[in-house]
CSV table of N, CA, C and O in Angstrom, one decimal:
chain,number,residue,atom,x,y,z
A,20,MET,N,0.8,-1.2,0.0
A,20,MET,CA,0.0,0.0,0.0
A,20,MET,C,0.9,1.2,0.0
A,20,MET,O,1.5,1.6,1.0
A,21,ASN,N,0.9,1.8,-1.0
A,21,ASN,CA,1.6,3.1,-1.2
A,21,ASN,C,0.6,4.2,-1.2
A,21,ASN,O,-0.4,4.2,-2.0
A,22,TYR,N,0.8,5.1,-0.3
A,22,TYR,CA,-0.2,6.2,-0.2
A,22,TYR,C,0.6,7.4,-0.7
A,22,TYR,O,1.7,7.7,-0.3
A,23,LYS,N,0.0,8.1,-1.6
A,23,LYS,CA,0.5,9.3,-2.1
A,23,LYS,C,-0.2,10.5,-1.5
A,23,LYS,O,-1.5,10.5,-1.5
A,24,PHE,N,0.6,11.5,-1.0
A,24,PHE,CA,0.0,12.7,-0.5
A,24,PHE,C,-0.5,13.6,-1.6
A,24,PHE,O,0.1,13.7,-2.7
A,25,SER,N,-1.6,14.2,-1.4
A,25,SER,CA,-2.1,15.1,-2.4
A,25,SER,C,-1.3,16.4,-2.2
A,25,SER,O,-0.6,16.7,-1.3
A,26,ASN,N,-1.5,17.3,-3.2
A,26,ASN,CA,-0.8,18.6,-3.2
A,26,ASN,C,-1.2,19.4,-2.0
A,26,ASN,O,-0.3,20.0,-1.3
A,27,ARG,N,-2.4,19.3,-1.6
A,27,ARG,CA,-2.9,20.0,-0.4
A,27,ARG,C,-2.2,19.5,0.9
A,27,ARG,O,-1.8,20.3,1.7
A,28,GLU,N,-2.1,18.2,1.0
A,28,GLU,CA,-1.5,17.6,2.1
A,28,GLU,C,0.0,17.9,2.2
A,28,GLU,O,0.5,18.1,3.3
A,29,LEU,N,0.6,17.9,1.0
A,29,LEU,CA,2.1,18.3,1.0
A,29,LEU,C,2.3,19.7,1.4
A,29,LEU,O,3.2,20.0,2.2
A,30,ILE,N,1.4,20.6,1.0
A,30,ILE,CA,1.6,22.0,1.4
A,30,ILE,C,1.3,22.1,2.9
A,30,ILE,O,2.0,22.8,3.6
A,31,LEU,N,0.3,21.4,3.4
A,31,LEU,CA,0.0,21.4,4.8
A,31,LEU,C,1.2,20.9,5.6
A,31,LEU,O,1.6,21.4,6.7
A,32,LEU,N,1.8,19.8,5.2
A,32,LEU,CA,3.0,19.2,5.9
A,32,LEU,C,4.2,20.1,5.8
A,32,LEU,O,4.9,20.3,6.8
A,33,LYS,N,4.4,20.8,4.7
A,33,LYS,CA,5.5,21.7,4.6
A,33,LYS,C,5.3,22.9,5.5
A,33,LYS,O,6.2,23.4,6.2
A,34,ALA,N,4.0,23.4,5.6
A,34,ALA,CA,3.7,24.6,6.5
A,34,ALA,C,3.9,24.1,7.9
A,34,ALA,O,4.4,24.9,8.8
A,35,LEU,N,3.4,22.9,8.3
A,35,LEU,CA,3.5,22.4,9.6
A,35,LEU,C,5.0,22.2,10.0
A,35,LEU,O,5.4,22.6,11.1
A,36,THR,N,5.8,21.7,9.1
A,36,THR,CA,7.2,21.6,9.3
A,36,THR,C,7.9,22.9,9.5
A,36,THR,O,8.7,23.1,10.5
A,37,ALA,N,7.5,23.9,8.7
A,37,ALA,CA,8.1,25.2,8.8
A,37,ALA,C,7.7,25.8,10.2
A,37,ALA,O,8.6,26.5,10.9
A,38,ILE,N,6.5,25.7,10.6
A,38,ILE,CA,6.0,26.2,11.9
A,38,ILE,C,6.8,25.5,13.1
A,38,ILE,O,7.2,26.2,14.0
A,39,VAL,N,6.9,24.2,13.0
A,39,VAL,CA,7.6,23.5,14.0
A,39,VAL,C,9.1,23.9,14.1
A,39,VAL,O,9.7,24.1,15.2
A,40,LEU,N,9.7,24.1,12.9
A,40,LEU,CA,11.1,24.6,12.9
A,40,LEU,C,11.2,26.0,13.5
A,40,LEU,O,12.2,26.3,14.2
A,41,LEU,N,10.2,26.8,13.1
A,41,LEU,CA,10.3,28.2,13.6
A,41,LEU,C,10.1,28.2,15.2
A,41,LEU,O,10.9,28.9,15.9
A,42,PHE,N,9.2,27.4,15.7
A,42,PHE,CA,9.1,27.3,17.2
A,42,PHE,C,10.4,26.7,17.8
A,42,PHE,O,10.8,27.2,18.9
A,43,ALA,N,11.0,25.8,17.2
A,43,ALA,CA,12.2,25.2,17.7
A,43,ALA,C,13.3,26.2,17.7
A,43,ALA,O,14.1,26.3,18.7
A,44,VAL,N,13.4,27.0,16.7
A,44,VAL,CA,14.4,28.1,16.6
A,44,VAL,C,14.2,29.1,17.7
A,44,VAL,O,15.1,29.5,18.4
A,45,ILE,N,12.9,29.5,17.8
A,45,ILE,CA,12.6,30.5,18.9
A,45,ILE,C,12.8,30.0,20.3
A,45,ILE,O,13.4,30.7,21.1
A,46,TYR,N,12.4,28.7,20.5
A,46,TYR,CA,12.7,28.1,21.8
A,46,TYR,C,14.2,28.0,22.1
A,46,TYR,O,14.6,28.3,23.2
A,47,GLY,N,14.9,27.6,21.1
A,47,GLY,CA,16.4,27.4,21.2
A,47,GLY,C,17.1,28.7,21.5
A,47,GLY,O,17.9,28.8,22.4
A,48,THR,N,16.7,29.8,20.8
A,48,THR,CA,17.3,31.1,21.1
A,48,THR,C,16.9,31.6,22.4
A,48,THR,O,17.8,32.2,23.1
A,49,SER,N,15.7,31.4,22.8
A,49,SER,CA,15.2,31.9,24.1
A,49,SER,C,16.0,31.1,25.2
A,49,SER,O,16.5,31.7,26.2
A,50,TYR,N,16.1,29.8,25.1
A,50,TYR,CA,16.9,29.0,26.1
A,50,TYR,C,18.3,29.4,26.1
A,50,TYR,O,18.9,29.6,27.2
A,51,LEU,N,18.9,29.6,25.0
A,51,LEU,CA,20.3,30.0,24.9
A,51,LEU,C,20.5,31.4,25.5
A,51,LEU,O,21.5,31.7,26.3
A,52,SER,N,19.6,32.3,25.2
A,52,SER,CA,19.7,33.7,25.8
A,52,SER,C,19.6,33.7,27.3
A,52,SER,O,20.3,34.4,28.0
A,53,ASN,N,18.7,32.8,27.9
A,53,ASN,CA,18.5,32.7,29.3
A,53,ASN,C,19.8,32.1,30.0
A,53,ASN,O,20.2,32.6,31.0
A,54,GLU,N,20.4,31.1,29.3
A,54,GLU,CA,21.6,30.5,29.9
A,54,GLU,C,22.8,31.5,29.8
A,54,GLU,O,23.6,31.6,30.7
A,55,ILE,N,22.8,32.3,28.8
A,55,ILE,CA,23.9,33.3,28.7
A,55,ILE,C,23.7,34.4,29.8
A,55,ILE,O,24.7,34.8,30.4
A,56,THR,N,22.5,34.8,30.0
A,56,THR,CA,22.2,35.8,31.1
A,56,THR,C,22.6,35.2,32.4
A,56,THR,O,23.2,35.9,33.3
A,57,LYS,N,22.2,33.9,32.7
A,57,LYS,CA,22.6,33.3,34.0
A,57,LYS,C,24.1,33.3,34.1
A,57,LYS,O,24.6,33.5,35.2
A,58,SER,N,24.8,32.9,33.0
A,58,SER,CA,26.2,32.8,33.1
A,58,SER,C,26.8,34.2,33.3
A,58,SER,O,27.8,34.3,34.1
A,59,LYS,N,26.3,35.2,32.7
A,59,LYS,CA,26.8,36.6,32.9
A,59,LYS,C,26.6,37.0,34.3
A,59,LYS,O,27.5,37.6,34.9
A,60,ASN,N,25.4,36.8,34.9
A,60,ASN,CA,25.2,37.2,36.3
A,60,ASN,C,26.1,36.4,37.2
A,60,ASN,O,26.6,37.0,38.2
A,61,SER,N,26.3,35.1,37.0
A,61,SER,CA,27.2,34.3,37.8
A,61,SER,C,28.6,34.9,37.7
A,61,SER,O,29.3,35.0,38.7
A,62,LEU,N,29.0,35.2,36.5
A,62,LEU,CA,30.4,35.8,36.3
A,62,LEU,C,30.5,37.1,37.1
A,62,LEU,O,31.5,37.3,37.7
A,63,PHE,N,29.5,38.0,37.0
A,63,PHE,CA,29.6,39.3,37.7
A,63,PHE,C,29.7,39.0,39.2
A,63,PHE,O,30.4,39.7,39.9
A,64,SER,N,28.9,38.0,39.7
A,64,SER,CA,28.9,37.7,41.1
A,64,SER,C,30.3,37.3,41.5
A,64,SER,O,30.8,37.7,42.6
A,65,GLU,N,30.9,36.4,40.7
A,65,GLU,CA,32.3,35.9,41.1
A,65,GLU,C,33.3,37.0,41.0
A,65,GLU,O,34.2,37.1,41.8
A,66,VAL,N,33.1,37.9,40.0
A,66,VAL,CA,34.1,39.1,39.9
A,66,VAL,C,33.9,40.0,41.1
A,66,VAL,O,34.9,40.4,41.6
A,67,ASN,N,32.7,40.2,41.6
A,67,ASN,CA,32.5,41.0,42.7
A,67,ASN,C,33.1,40.4,44.0
A,67,ASN,O,33.8,41.1,44.8
A,68,LYS,N,33.0,39.1,44.1
A,68,LYS,CA,33.6,38.4,45.3
A,68,LYS,C,35.1,38.5,45.2
A,68,LYS,O,35.8,38.7,46.2
A,69,PHE,N,35.6,38.3,44.0
A,69,PHE,CA,37.1,38.4,43.8
A,69,PHE,C,37.6,39.8,44.2
A,69,PHE,O,38.6,40.0,44.9
A,70,ASN,N,36.8,40.9,43.7
A,70,ASN,CA,37.2,42.2,44.0
A,70,ASN,C,37.1,42.5,45.5
A,70,ASN,O,38.0,43.2,46.0
A,71,GLU,N,36.1,42.0,46.2
A,71,GLU,CA,36.0,42.2,47.6
A,71,GLU,C,37.2,41.5,48.3
A,71,GLU,O,37.8,42.1,49.3
A,72,THR,N,37.5,40.3,47.9
A,72,THR,CA,38.6,39.6,48.5
A,72,THR,C,39.9,40.3,48.3
A,72,THR,O,40.8,40.5,49.2
A,73,LYS,N,40.1,40.8,47.1
A,73,LYS,CA,41.3,41.6,46.7
A,73,LYS,C,41.4,42.8,47.5
A,73,LYS,O,42.5,43.2,48.0
A,74,GLN,N,40.3,43.5,47.8
A,74,GLN,CA,40.3,44.7,48.6
A,74,GLN,C,40.6,44.4,50.0
A,74,GLN,O,41.4,45.1,50.7
A,75,LEU,N,40.1,43.3,50.6
A,75,LEU,CA,40.4,42.9,51.9
A,75,LEU,C,41.8,42.6,52.1
A,75,LEU,O,42.5,42.9,53.1
A,76,LEU,N,42.4,41.9,51.1
A,76,LEU,CA,43.8,41.5,51.1
A,76,LEU,C,44.7,42.8,51.1
A,76,LEU,O,45.7,42.9,51.8
A,77,ALA,N,44.3,43.8,50.3
A,77,ALA,CA,45.0,45.0,50.2
A,77,ALA,C,45.0,45.7,51.6
A,77,ALA,O,46.0,46.3,52.1
A,78,GLN,N,43.8,45.7,52.2
A,78,GLN,CA,43.7,46.3,53.6
A,78,GLN,C,44.5,45.6,54.6
A,78,GLN,O,45.2,46.2,55.4
A,79,ILE,N,44.6,44.3,54.5
A,79,ILE,CA,45.4,43.5,55.4
A,79,ILE,C,46.9,43.8,55.2
A,79,ILE,O,47.6,43.9,56.2
A,80,LYS,N,47.3,43.9,54.0
A,80,LYS,CA,48.6,44.2,53.6
A,80,LYS,C,49.0,45.6,54.2
A,80,LYS,O,50.1,45.8,54.8
A,81,VAL,N,48.1,46.6,54.1
A,81,VAL,CA,48.4,47.9,54.6
A,81,VAL,C,48.6,47.9,56.1
A,81,VAL,O,49.5,48.5,56.7
A,82,LEU,N,47.6,47.1,56.8
A,82,LEU,CA,47.7,47.0,58.2
A,82,LEU,C,49.0,46.3,58.7
A,82,LEU,O,49.6,46.7,59.7
A,83,GLU,N,49.4,45.3,57.9
A,83,GLU,CA,50.6,44.6,58.3
A,83,GLU,C,51.8,45.5,58.1
A,83,GLU,O,52.7,45.5,58.9
A,84,ASN,N,51.8,46.2,57.0
A,84,ASN,CA,53.0,47.2,56.8
A,84,ASN,C,53.0,48.2,57.9
A,84,ASN,O,54.1,48.6,58.4
A,85,ASN,N,51.8,48.7,58.3
A,85,ASN,CA,51.8,49.7,59.4
A,85,ASN,C,52.2,49.1,60.7
A,85,ASN,O,52.8,49.8,61.5
A,86,LYS,N,51.9,47.9,60.9
A,86,LYS,CA,52.2,47.2,62.2
A,86,LYS,C,53.7,47.0,62.3
A,86,LYS,O,54.3,47.1,63.3
A,87,ASN,N,54.4,46.8,61.1
A,87,ASN,CA,55.8,46.6,61.1
A,87,ASN,C,56.6,47.9,61.4
A,87,ASN,O,57.7,47.9,61.7
A,88,LEU,N,55.9,49.1,61.1
A,88,LEU,CA,56.5,50.4,61.3
A,88,LEU,C,56.3,50.8,62.8
A,88,LEU,O,55.1,51.0,63.2
A,89,GLU,N,57.3,50.9,63.6
A,89,GLU,CA,57.1,51.4,64.9
A,89,GLU,C,57.5,52.8,65.1
A,89,GLU,O,58.5,53.3,64.5
A,90,VAL,N,56.7,53.5,65.8
A,90,VAL,CA,56.9,54.9,66.1
A,90,VAL,C,57.8,55.0,67.3
A,90,VAL,O,57.5,54.3,68.3
A,91,SER,N,58.8,55.8,67.3
A,91,SER,CA,59.8,55.8,68.4
A,91,SER,C,59.1,56.7,69.5
A,91,SER,O,58.2,57.4,69.3
A,92,ALA,N,59.7,56.5,70.7
A,92,ALA,CA,59.2,57.3,71.9
A,92,ALA,C,59.4,58.8,71.6
A,92,ALA,O,58.5,59.6,72.0
A,93,ASN,N,60.5,59.2,71.0
A,93,ASN,CA,60.7,60.6,70.7
A,93,ASN,C,59.7,61.2,69.8
A,93,ASN,O,59.2,62.3,70.0
A,94,ASP,N,59.3,60.4,68.8
A,94,ASP,CA,58.3,60.9,67.8
A,94,ASP,C,56.9,61.0,68.5
A,94,ASP,O,56.2,61.9,68.3
A,95,PHE,N,56.6,60.0,69.4
A,95,PHE,CA,55.4,60.0,70.1
A,95,PHE,C,55.3,61.2,71.0
A,95,PHE,O,54.3,61.9,71.1
A,96,LEU,N,56.4,61.5,71.7
A,96,LEU,CA,56.4,62.7,72.7
A,96,LEU,C,56.4,64.0,71.9
A,96,LEU,O,55.7,65.0,72.3
A,97,LYS,N,57.0,64.0,70.7
A,97,LYS,CA,56.9,65.2,69.8
A,97,LYS,C,55.4,65.4,69.4
A,97,LYS,O,54.9,66.5,69.4
A,98,ASN,N,54.7,64.3,69.1
A,98,ASN,CA,53.3,64.4,68.7
A,98,ASN,C,52.5,64.9,69.9
A,98,ASN,O,51.6,65.7,69.7
A,99,LEU,N,52.8,64.5,71.1
A,99,LEU,CA,52.1,65.0,72.3
A,99,LEU,C,52.3,66.5,72.4
A,99,LEU,O,51.3,67.2,72.7
A,100,SER,N,53.5,66.9,72.2
A,100,SER,CA,53.8,68.4,72.3
A,100,SER,C,53.1,69.2,71.3
A,100,SER,O,52.6,70.3,71.5
A,101,GLU,N,53.0,68.6,70.1
A,101,GLU,CA,52.3,69.3,69.0
A,101,GLU,C,50.8,69.4,69.3
A,101,GLU,O,50.2,70.4,68.8
A,102,ASN,N,50.3,68.5,70.0
A,102,ASN,CA,48.9,68.5,70.4
A,102,ASN,C,48.6,69.2,71.7
A,102,ASN,O,47.5,69.1,72.3
A,103,ASN,N,49.6,70.0,72.2
A,103,ASN,CA,49.5,70.7,73.4
A,103,ASN,C,49.2,69.9,74.7
A,103,ASN,O,48.4,70.3,75.5
A,104,ILE,N,49.7,68.7,74.7
A,104,ILE,CA,49.6,67.8,75.9
A,104,ILE,C,50.9,67.9,76.7
A,104,ILE,O,51.9,67.5,76.2
A,105,SER,N,50.8,68.3,77.9
A,105,SER,CA,52.0,68.4,78.7
A,105,SER,C,52.3,67.1,79.4
A,105,SER,O,51.4,66.3,79.7
A,106,PHE,N,53.6,66.8,79.5
A,106,PHE,CA,54.1,65.6,80.1
A,106,PHE,C,55.4,65.8,80.8
A,106,PHE,O,56.0,66.9,80.6
A,107,GLU,N,55.7,64.9,81.7
A,107,GLU,CA,57.0,65.1,82.5
A,107,GLU,C,57.7,63.8,82.4
A,107,GLU,O,57.2,62.7,82.3
A,108,GLN,N,59.0,63.9,82.3
A,108,GLN,CA,59.9,62.7,82.3
A,108,GLN,C,60.3,62.4,83.8
A,108,GLN,O,60.9,63.3,84.4
A,109,GLU,N,60.0,61.3,84.3
A,109,GLU,CA,60.4,60.9,85.7
A,109,GLU,C,61.1,59.5,85.6
A,109,GLU,O,60.5,58.5,85.5
A,110,GLY,N,62.4,59.6,85.5
A,110,GLY,CA,63.3,58.4,85.3
A,110,GLY,C,63.0,57.8,84.0
A,110,GLY,O,63.2,58.4,82.9
A,111,ASN,N,62.6,56.5,83.9
A,111,ASN,CA,62.3,55.8,82.7
A,111,ASN,C,60.9,56.0,82.2
A,111,ASN,O,60.5,55.6,81.2
A,112,SER,N,60.1,56.7,83.0
A,112,SER,CA,58.6,56.9,82.8
A,112,SER,C,58.3,58.2,82.2
A,112,SER,O,59.0,59.2,82.6
A,113,THR,N,57.3,58.3,81.4
A,113,THR,CA,56.8,59.6,80.9
A,113,THR,C,55.4,59.7,81.6
A,113,THR,O,54.5,58.8,81.4
A,114,VAL,N,55.2,60.7,82.3
A,114,VAL,CA,53.9,60.9,83.1
A,114,VAL,C,53.2,62.1,82.4
A,114,VAL,O,53.7,63.1,82.2
A,115,ILE,N,51.9,61.7,82.1
A,115,ILE,CA,51.0,62.7,81.6
A,115,ILE,C,49.9,63.0,82.6
A,115,ILE,O,48.9,62.2,82.7
A,116,PRO,N,49.9,64.1,83.3
A,116,PRO,CA,48.9,64.4,84.4
A,116,PRO,C,47.7,65.1,83.8
A,116,PRO,O,47.8,65.7,82.7
A,117,GLY,N,46.6,65.1,84.6
A,117,GLY,CA,45.5,66.0,84.3
A,117,GLY,C,44.7,65.6,83.1
A,117,GLY,O,44.2,66.5,82.4
A,118,LEU,N,44.6,64.4,82.8
A,118,LEU,CA,43.9,63.9,81.6
A,118,LEU,C,42.4,63.7,81.9
A,118,LEU,O,42.1,63.2,83.0
A,119,SER,N,41.5,64.0,80.9
A,119,SER,CA,40.1,63.5,81.1
A,119,SER,C,40.1,62.1,80.6
A,119,SER,O,41.0,61.6,80.0
A,120,LYS,N,38.9,61.5,80.8
A,120,LYS,CA,38.8,60.1,80.3
A,120,LYS,C,38.9,60.0,78.8
A,120,LYS,O,39.6,59.1,78.3
A,121,LEU,N,38.4,61.0,78.1
A,121,LEU,CA,38.4,61.0,76.7
A,121,LEU,C,39.8,61.2,76.2
A,121,LEU,O,40.3,60.6,75.2
A,122,ASP,N,40.6,62.1,76.8
A,122,ASP,CA,42.0,62.4,76.4
A,122,ASP,C,42.8,61.1,76.6
A,122,ASP,O,43.7,60.8,75.8
A,123,ALA,N,42.6,60.5,77.7
A,123,ALA,CA,43.4,59.2,78.0
A,123,ALA,C,43.1,58.2,76.9
A,123,ALA,O,44.0,57.5,76.4
A,124,LEU,N,41.8,58.0,76.6
A,124,LEU,CA,41.4,57.1,75.6
A,124,LEU,C,42.0,57.4,74.2
A,124,LEU,O,42.5,56.6,73.5
A,125,GLU,N,42.0,58.7,73.9
A,125,GLU,CA,42.6,59.2,72.7
A,125,GLU,C,44.1,58.9,72.6
A,125,GLU,O,44.6,58.5,71.5
A,126,ILE,N,44.8,59.1,73.7
A,126,ILE,CA,46.2,58.8,73.7
A,126,ILE,C,46.5,57.4,73.5
A,126,ILE,O,47.4,57.0,72.8
A,127,MET,N,45.7,56.5,74.2
A,127,MET,CA,45.9,55.1,74.1
A,127,MET,C,45.6,54.6,72.7
A,127,MET,O,46.2,53.7,72.1
A,128,THR,N,44.5,55.2,72.1
A,128,THR,CA,44.2,54.8,70.7
A,128,THR,C,45.3,55.2,69.8
A,128,THR,O,45.7,54.5,68.8
A,129,ASN,N,45.9,56.4,70.0
A,129,ASN,CA,47.0,56.9,69.2
A,129,ASN,C,48.2,56.0,69.3
A,129,ASN,O,48.9,55.7,68.3
A,130,ILE,N,48.5,55.5,70.5
A,130,ILE,CA,49.6,54.5,70.7
A,130,ILE,C,49.3,53.3,70.0
A,130,ILE,O,50.2,52.7,69.3
A,131,ASP,N,48.1,52.8,70.0
A,131,ASP,CA,47.8,51.5,69.3
A,131,ASP,C,47.9,51.7,67.8
A,131,ASP,O,48.4,50.8,67.1
A,132,GLU,N,47.3,52.8,67.3
A,132,GLU,CA,47.2,53.0,65.8
A,132,GLU,C,48.6,53.2,65.2
A,132,GLU,O,48.9,52.8,64.1
A,133,ASN,N,49.5,53.9,66.0
A,133,ASN,CA,50.8,54.2,65.5
A,133,ASN,C,51.9,53.2,65.9
A,133,ASN,O,53.0,53.3,65.5
A,134,ASN,N,51.4,52.1,66.6
A,134,ASN,CA,52.3,51.0,67.0
A,134,ASN,C,53.5,51.6,67.7
A,134,ASN,O,54.7,51.3,67.4
A,135,VAL,N,53.3,52.4,68.7
A,135,VAL,CA,54.3,53.0,69.5
A,135,VAL,C,54.9,51.8,70.4
A,135,VAL,O,54.1,51.1,71.0
A,136,ALA,N,56.2,51.8,70.5
A,136,ALA,CA,56.9,50.7,71.2
A,136,ALA,C,56.9,51.1,72.7
A,136,ALA,O,57.7,51.8,73.2
A,137,ILE,N,55.9,50.5,73.4
A,137,ILE,CA,55.8,50.8,74.9
A,137,ILE,C,56.0,49.5,75.6
A,137,ILE,O,55.7,48.4,75.1
A,138,GLU,N,56.6,49.6,76.8
A,138,GLU,CA,56.8,48.4,77.6
A,138,GLU,C,55.6,48.2,78.6
A,138,GLU,O,55.1,47.1,78.7
A,139,SER,N,55.1,49.3,79.2
A,139,SER,CA,54.0,49.2,80.1
A,139,SER,C,53.4,50.6,80.2
A,139,SER,O,54.0,51.6,79.9
A,140,PHE,N,52.2,50.6,80.8
A,140,PHE,CA,51.5,51.9,81.1
A,140,PHE,C,50.6,51.6,82.3
A,140,PHE,O,50.2,50.5,82.6
A,141,THR,N,50.4,52.7,83.0
A,141,THR,CA,49.5,52.6,84.2
A,141,THR,C,48.6,53.9,84.2
A,141,THR,O,49.1,55.0,83.9
A,142,PHE,N,47.4,53.7,84.6
A,142,PHE,CA,46.5,54.8,84.9
A,142,PHE,C,46.3,54.9,86.4
A,142,PHE,O,46.2,53.9,87.1
A,143,SER,N,46.3,56.1,86.8
A,143,SER,CA,45.9,56.4,88.2
A,143,SER,C,45.0,57.6,88.2
A,143,SER,O,45.1,58.5,87.4
A,144,VAL,N,44.0,57.6,89.1
A,144,VAL,CA,43.0,58.6,89.2
A,144,VAL,C,43.2,59.5,90.4
A,144,VAL,O,43.3,59.0,91.5
A,145,GLU,N,43.4,60.8,90.2
A,145,GLU,CA,43.5,61.8,91.3
A,145,GLU,C,42.2,62.1,91.9
A,145,GLU,O,42.0,62.0,93.1
A,146,ASP,N,41.2,62.5,91.0
A,146,ASP,CA,39.9,62.6,91.4
A,146,ASP,C,39.0,62.2,90.3
A,146,ASP,O,39.5,61.6,89.3
A,147,SER,N,37.7,62.4,90.3
A,147,SER,CA,36.8,61.8,89.4
A,147,SER,C,37.0,62.3,87.9
A,147,SER,O,36.5,61.7,87.0
A,148,SER,N,37.7,63.4,87.8
A,148,SER,CA,37.8,64.0,86.5
A,148,SER,C,39.3,64.2,86.0
A,148,SER,O,39.5,64.7,84.9
A,149,SER,N,40.2,63.7,86.8
A,149,SER,CA,41.6,63.9,86.4
A,149,SER,C,42.4,62.5,86.5
A,149,SER,O,42.4,61.9,87.5
A,150,ILE,N,42.9,62.1,85.4
A,150,ILE,CA,43.7,60.8,85.3
A,150,ILE,C,45.1,61.1,85.0
A,150,ILE,O,45.5,62.0,84.2
A,151,ILE,N,46.0,60.3,85.6
A,151,ILE,CA,47.4,60.4,85.4
A,151,ILE,C,47.8,59.1,84.6
A,151,ILE,O,47.5,58.0,85.0
A,152,LEU,N,48.4,59.3,83.4
A,152,LEU,CA,48.9,58.2,82.6
A,152,LEU,C,50.4,58.2,82.7
A,152,LEU,O,51.1,59.2,82.4
A,153,SER,N,50.9,57.0,83.1
A,153,SER,CA,52.4,56.8,83.1
A,153,SER,C,52.8,55.8,82.1
A,153,SER,O,52.2,54.7,82.1
A,154,ILE,N,53.7,56.1,81.2
A,154,ILE,CA,54.1,55.2,80.2
A,154,ILE,C,55.6,54.9,80.2
A,154,ILE,O,56.4,55.8,80.4
A,155,ASN,N,55.9,53.6,80.2
A,155,ASN,CA,57.3,53.2,80.1
A,155,ASN,C,57.5,52.7,78.6
A,155,ASN,O,56.9,51.8,78.2
A,156,PHE,N,58.5,53.3,78.0
A,156,PHE,CA,58.8,53.0,76.6
A,156,PHE,C,59.8,51.9,76.5
A,156,PHE,O,60.7,51.8,77.4
A,157,ASP,N,59.8,51.1,75.4
A,157,ASP,CA,60.8,50.1,75.2
A,157,ASP,C,62.1,50.8,74.9
A,157,ASP,O,62.2,51.8,74.2
A,158,GLY,N,63.2,50.2,75.4
A,158,GLY,CA,64.5,50.7,75.0
A,158,GLY,C,65.0,51.8,75.9
A,158,GLY,O,65.1,52.5,76.6
């Protein structure tokens, strides 16, 4: 049994084939476009993570370099003089009298940030508003 398609059936099959191919092409390009967009977003996410990590490493490197640089006692005392903070030398100790709580905290923060080489420090309170800071420097 050989069945021959009529001209109408052949035209219908050709049209149906063209429509199926058109839908396949549209679906394929849509799928490919979505995958490319996902890949691009994933790539941007990874690049942002890399840049954040790179920035953190740069900050760590700066902190490490700053930590290796020690400010000498003379430079620290010069800085105190420039900031109009009076101090006295008593033997191996440098005594800074008459500090407020905020001033004492600021000096200790400055010591920590500038990596000043100190051996020890002591706080003593004269009254509720006056603190004496005594610092022994290394060397």
